[in-house]
Every structure is written in structure tokens, then in C-alpha cells.
CSV table of C-alpha atoms in Angstrom, one decimal:
chain,number,residue,atom,x,y,z
A,1,MET,CA,96.2,15.8,-12.4
A,2,PRO,CA,93.7,14.9,-15.0
A,3,ASP,CA,92.1,17.5,-17.1
A,4,PRO,CA,88.8,18.7,-15.9
A,5,PRO,CA,85.8,17.4,-17.9
A,6,PRO,CA,84.4,19.5,-20.6
A,7,PRO,CA,81.3,21.7,-19.6
A,8,PRO,CA,77.8,20.0,-20.3
A,9,THR,CA,76.4,20.7,-23.6
A,10,PRO,CA,73.2,22.9,-23.3
A,11,ALA,CA,69.8,21.2,-23.9
A,12,PRO,CA,68.2,22.0,-27.2
A,13,ALA,CA,66.0,25.0,-26.9
A,14,ARG,CA,62.8,23.1,-27.8
A,15,ALA,CA,63.0,20.9,-24.6
A,16,ARG,CA,61.9,23.7,-22.4
A,17,PRO,CA,58.7,24.4,-24.2
A,18,ALA,CA,57.8,20.6,-24.3
A,19,LEU,CA,58.2,20.4,-20.5
A,20,LEU,CA,55.8,23.5,-20.1
A,21,ALA,CA,53.2,21.9,-22.4
A,22,GLY,CA,53.4,18.7,-20.5
A,23,GLY,CA,52.8,20.4,-17.2
A,24,LEU,CA,49.9,22.4,-18.6
A,25,ALA,CA,48.2,19.2,-19.8
A,26,LEU,CA,48.5,17.7,-16.3
A,27,VAL,CA,47.0,20.9,-14.7
A,28,VAL,CA,44.0,20.7,-17.3
A,29,ALA,CA,43.5,17.0,-16.5
A,30,GLY,CA,43.4,17.6,-12.8
A,31,VAL,CA,40.9,20.4,-13.2
A,32,ALA,CA,38.8,18.1,-15.4
A,33,VAL,CA,38.8,15.3,-12.7
A,34,LEU,CA,38.0,17.9,-9.9
A,35,ALA,CA,35.0,19.3,-11.9
A,36,TRP,CA,33.6,15.8,-12.6
A,37,VAL,CA,33.9,14.9,-8.8
A,38,LEU,CA,32.0,18.1,-7.9
A,39,ALA,CA,29.4,17.4,-10.6
A,40,SER,CA,28.8,14.0,-9.3
A,41,ALA,CA,28.4,15.1,-5.7
A,42,ALA,CA,25.8,17.7,-7.0
A,43,GLY,CA,23.9,14.9,-9.0
A,44,LEU,CA,24.6,16.5,-12.3
A,45,VAL,CA,26.0,13.5,-13.9
A,46,GLY,CA,24.4,10.1,-14.6
A,47,GLY,CA,24.7,7.4,-12.1
A,48,SER,CA,26.8,4.2,-12.7
A,49,ASP,CA,25.1,1.0,-14.0
A,50,ASP,CA,26.8,-0.7,-11.0
A,51,PRO,CA,23.9,-1.4,-8.4
A,52,ALA,CA,26.4,-0.7,-5.6
A,53,MET,CA,26.7,2.8,-6.8
A,54,ASP,CA,23.0,3.4,-7.5
A,55,ASP,CA,21.4,5.7,-4.8
A,56,THR,CA,17.9,5.5,-6.3
A,57,PRO,CA,15.3,5.0,-3.5
A,58,ARG,CA,13.6,1.5,-3.8
A,59,THR,CA,10.3,0.3,-2.3
A,60,LEU,CA,10.7,-2.8,-0.3
A,61,GLU,CA,8.1,-5.5,0.0
A,62,LEU,CA,8.2,-6.5,3.7
A,63,LEU,CA,7.1,-9.9,4.7
A,64,GLY,CA,3.9,-9.7,6.8
A,65,ALA,CA,3.1,-6.2,5.7
A,66,THR,CA,-0.4,-5.3,5.6
A,67,PRO,CA,-1.7,-4.5,2.1
A,68,ALA,CA,-3.8,-1.6,1.3
A,69,THR,CA,-7.1,-2.0,-0.4
A,70,PRO,CA,-7.2,-0.2,-3.8
A,71,GLY,CA,-9.0,3.0,-3.5
A,72,GLY,CA,-8.6,3.0,0.3
A,73,ALA,CA,-5.9,5.7,0.4
A,74,GLY,CA,-3.5,3.3,2.1
A,75,ALA,CA,-6.0,2.4,4.9
A,76,PRO,CA,-4.8,-0.5,7.1
A,77,THR,CA,-6.5,-3.7,7.1
A,78,VAL,CA,-7.4,-6.6,9.3
A,79,ALA,CA,-7.9,-10.3,8.6
A,80,TYR,CA,-11.2,-11.9,9.0
A,81,ARG,CA,-12.1,-15.6,8.4
A,82,LEU,CA,-15.2,-16.8,6.6
A,83,GLU,CA,-16.2,-20.2,8.2
A,84,PRO,CA,-19.0,-21.8,6.2
A,85,ALA,CA,-20.7,-24.7,7.8
A,86,GLY,CA,-19.0,-27.8,6.9
A,87,GLY,CA,-17.0,-25.8,4.3
A,88,ARG,CA,-13.4,-24.6,3.9
A,89,PRO,CA,-12.5,-21.4,5.8
A,90,VAL,CA,-11.5,-18.4,3.6
A,91,THR,CA,-9.5,-15.5,5.0
A,92,VAL,CA,-10.2,-11.9,3.7
A,93,ARG,CA,-8.7,-8.5,4.4
A,94,LEU,CA,-11.0,-5.7,5.4
A,95,GLU,CA,-10.7,-2.0,6.1
A,96,VAL,CA,-12.1,-1.0,9.4
A,97,ALA,CA,-14.9,1.5,9.9
A,98,ALA,CA,-15.3,1.9,13.6
A,99,ASP,CA,-16.8,5.3,14.1
A,100,PRO,CA,-19.9,7.1,12.8
A,101,ALA,CA,-18.1,9.1,10.0
A,102,SER,CA,-16.1,6.1,8.6
A,103,ARG,CA,-19.3,3.9,8.8
A,104,ALA,CA,-21.3,6.6,7.0
A,105,ARG,CA,-18.8,6.9,4.2
A,106,GLY,CA,-18.2,3.1,3.9
A,107,LEU,CA,-17.1,2.1,0.3
A,108,MET,CA,-18.7,5.0,-1.5
A,109,GLY,CA,-16.9,6.2,-4.6
A,110,ARG,CA,-14.7,2.9,-5.1
A,111,ARG,CA,-14.5,2.0,-8.8
A,112,LYS,CA,-13.4,-1.5,-8.0
A,113,LEU,CA,-13.1,-3.8,-5.0
A,114,PRO,CA,-10.8,-6.8,-5.7
A,115,GLN,CA,-12.0,-10.3,-4.5
A,116,GLY,CA,-10.9,-11.0,-0.9
A,117,THR,CA,-11.1,-7.4,0.2
A,118,GLY,CA,-13.8,-5.3,1.7
A,119,MET,CA,-14.8,-3.4,4.9
A,120,VAL,CA,-16.0,-4.3,8.3
A,121,PHE,CA,-18.4,-2.0,10.2
A,122,LEU,CA,-17.9,-2.2,13.9
A,123,TYR,CA,-20.5,-1.1,16.5
A,124,PRO,CA,-20.1,-0.6,20.2
A,125,ALA,CA,-23.5,-2.5,20.8
A,126,ASP,CA,-26.1,-4.4,18.9
A,127,VAL,CA,-27.9,-2.5,16.3
A,128,THR,CA,-30.5,-3.2,13.6
A,129,GLU,CA,-29.5,-0.5,11.1
A,130,ALA,CA,-30.4,-1.1,7.4
A,131,TYR,CA,-27.7,-0.4,4.7
A,132,TRP,CA,-28.1,1.3,1.4
A,133,MET,CA,-25.9,2.0,-1.6
A,134,LYS,CA,-26.1,5.6,-2.2
A,135,ASP,CA,-23.1,6.8,-4.4
A,136,THR,CA,-21.6,3.3,-4.2
A,137,LEU,CA,-20.4,2.3,-7.7
A,138,VAL,CA,-19.8,-1.5,-7.4
A,139,PRO,CA,-22.2,-4.4,-6.3
A,140,LEU,CA,-21.6,-5.6,-2.8
A,141,SER,CA,-22.4,-8.6,-0.7
A,142,ILE,CA,-23.1,-7.9,3.0
A,143,ALA,CA,-23.2,-10.2,6.0
A,144,PHE,CA,-24.8,-8.9,9.3
A,145,VAL,CA,-23.0,-10.7,12.1
A,146,ALA,CA,-23.8,-11.1,15.8
A,147,ALA,CA,-21.4,-10.5,18.6
A,148,ASP,CA,-20.4,-14.2,18.7
A,149,GLY,CA,-19.4,-14.3,15.0
A,150,ARG,CA,-22.7,-16.0,13.8
A,151,VAL,CA,-24.1,-14.6,10.5
A,152,VAL,CA,-27.6,-13.1,11.1
A,153,SER,CA,-28.3,-12.7,7.4
A,154,VAL,CA,-26.6,-12.0,4.1
A,155,ALA,CA,-27.8,-9.7,1.2
A,156,GLU,CA,-26.8,-8.8,-2.3
A,157,MET,CA,-26.8,-5.0,-2.8
A,158,ALA,CA,-26.9,-3.3,-6.2
A,159,PRO,CA,-25.2,0.2,-6.8
A,160,CYS,CA,-27.4,3.3,-6.6
A,161,ALA,CA,-26.4,6.6,-8.1
A,162,ALA,CA,-29.5,8.8,-7.2
A,163,ASP,CA,-32.3,8.8,-4.7
A,164,PRO,CA,-34.5,7.1,-4.0
A,165,CYS,CA,-32.1,4.3,-3.1
A,166,PRO,CA,-33.4,1.0,-1.7
A,167,SER,CA,-32.1,-0.3,1.6
A,168,TRP,CA,-31.3,-3.8,3.0
A,169,ALA,CA,-32.3,-4.5,6.5
A,170,PRO,CA,-30.8,-7.4,8.7
A,171,ALA,CA,-32.9,-10.3,9.9
A,172,GLY,CA,-32.1,-9.4,13.4
A,173,PRO,CA,-29.7,-7.4,15.7
A,174,TYR,CA,-26.1,-7.6,14.8
A,175,ARG,CA,-22.8,-6.3,16.2
A,176,TYR,CA,-20.8,-5.8,13.1
A,177,ALA,CA,-21.4,-5.9,9.3
A,178,VAL,CA,-18.9,-7.1,6.6
A,179,GLU,CA,-19.0,-5.9,2.9
A,180,LEU,CA,-17.3,-7.8,0.2
A,181,ALA,CA,-17.5,-7.8,-3.6
A,182,GLY,CA,-20.9,-8.8,-4.9
A,183,GLY,CA,-21.4,-12.7,-4.7
A,184,ALA,CA,-18.4,-13.2,-2.3
A,185,PHE,CA,-20.3,-14.7,0.5
A,186,GLY,CA,-22.4,-17.0,-1.8
A,187,ALA,CA,-19.2,-18.2,-3.5
A,188,ALA,CA,-17.6,-19.0,0.0
A,189,GLY,CA,-20.8,-20.9,1.1
A,190,VAL,CA,-21.4,-18.3,3.7
A,191,GLY,CA,-25.1,-17.8,4.8
A,192,LYS,CA,-27.2,-17.6,8.0
A,193,GLY,CA,-25.6,-19.5,10.7
A,194,ALA,CA,-22.0,-19.6,9.3
A,195,LYS,CA,-19.3,-17.6,11.0
A,196,VAL,CA,-17.4,-14.5,10.1
A,197,VAL,CA,-14.7,-13.8,12.7
A,198,PRO,CA,-11.6,-11.7,13.1
A,199,VAL,CA,-8.4,-13.6,13.0
A,200,ASP,CA,-6.7,-11.4,15.7
A,201,PRO,CA,-9.6,-9.6,17.7
A,202,ALA,CA,-6.8,-7.6,19.6
A,203,ALA,CA,-5.9,-5.8,16.4
A,204,LEU,CA,-9.4,-4.3,16.1
A,205,PRO,CA,-10.0,-0.7,17.5
A,206,GLU,CA,-12.6,0.0,20.1
A,207,PRO,CA,-15.8,1.0,18.1
A,208,ALA,CA,-17.5,4.4,18.9
């Protein structure tokens, strides 16, 4: 029978501390990774430059969305078409004032009114009310329009900061009035006898 193999030589004493140090390093690394994950979930660390990892909310521009008129606090608008006699039609977007309170407020306090925007004042029946510009800060052009869309008359109105303020009366009864930036109706060739009509009448509220 062969002689038994000699007993294994014991490992050097320094091997055991090396193993302990390596294990401790792994534990520390694991704790660091766990801390980073928790901090990311809590939003305490910066996001990635990768758009797929970016959770920042974004505003989407939707096709067909109704724009808000500046100064109108996000008020919805409707489209109206200016149809000069023998001229090219122009489409504008108008805020709607369809009740006594909104008609009385009108465009007061607006510091600017971009071209192609304005307000339409709807009435439940024909009226002959005159308009004035008390506390209105920008010049306006107004068209008084009959129920069939024909322009009764047009006027240019200057701002007025304090009483007494002048008023502008229509040339006859009208069903609605449209205000645009000063000079807009003249620039579009719209005067008495032209038409100013809603693109989609069904989109208009019932006036009160």
C-alpha cells in the first residue's frame, strides 16, 4: 500500500485578512448602489441626459388646438371670416362675449392685441347700443354686424383712461359686434355692406 500523502500545507496567515477585506468592499459597494437607487426614486439625484430617462413634463402643441388670445387668461376663441366686397377673405380668431358681464368687460385692461385676434359681442336680439373705450388701453376697430352677417357700419375707437369718454354708435340695428386691433377692418377692405361671419356657427354659445 502506498504511503499516505503528506498533510496540506496551511495557508499563509495573511490570506484570511485579505478575504475579509474583499468581502467588506463588496458589502460597501452594495450599500452604495442601494443608496443611489433609493435616492433616484426620491428624486434626489439628477436625471439622465437620455431623453428616454427624462420624466420632465412637456407641453404638447396639438394640431387644431384653439389658441388663447394674449391677456385673455386662456379664454377659448372662435374663428370668424372677414369677407370684403370683391376682396380676399381673411380669417380671425375672436374671444366670445355672450352675456351682459362679459360684454361690459370687453377688452378692458389689455396692454396689447395682436393682429388677427379680438372679441365678438353676441346679443340675443337686434340692438342699437353704442360702444365706448373706458379703461381700454389699445386702439380698436369695431364692426357692427346684422344678423345676416352684413356690416352695418365700422368705426375706429381711441383709448380712454378717464371720463368723460366718447362713444361710437352704429349706423343702425345690429346683432353682434366685432372688435379687432385698430385699423384692422380698413386693412382687410371691410366696410359697410361687407360680411363678417362665423366659420362654424354651431361653435357659438347661445347669447343671453
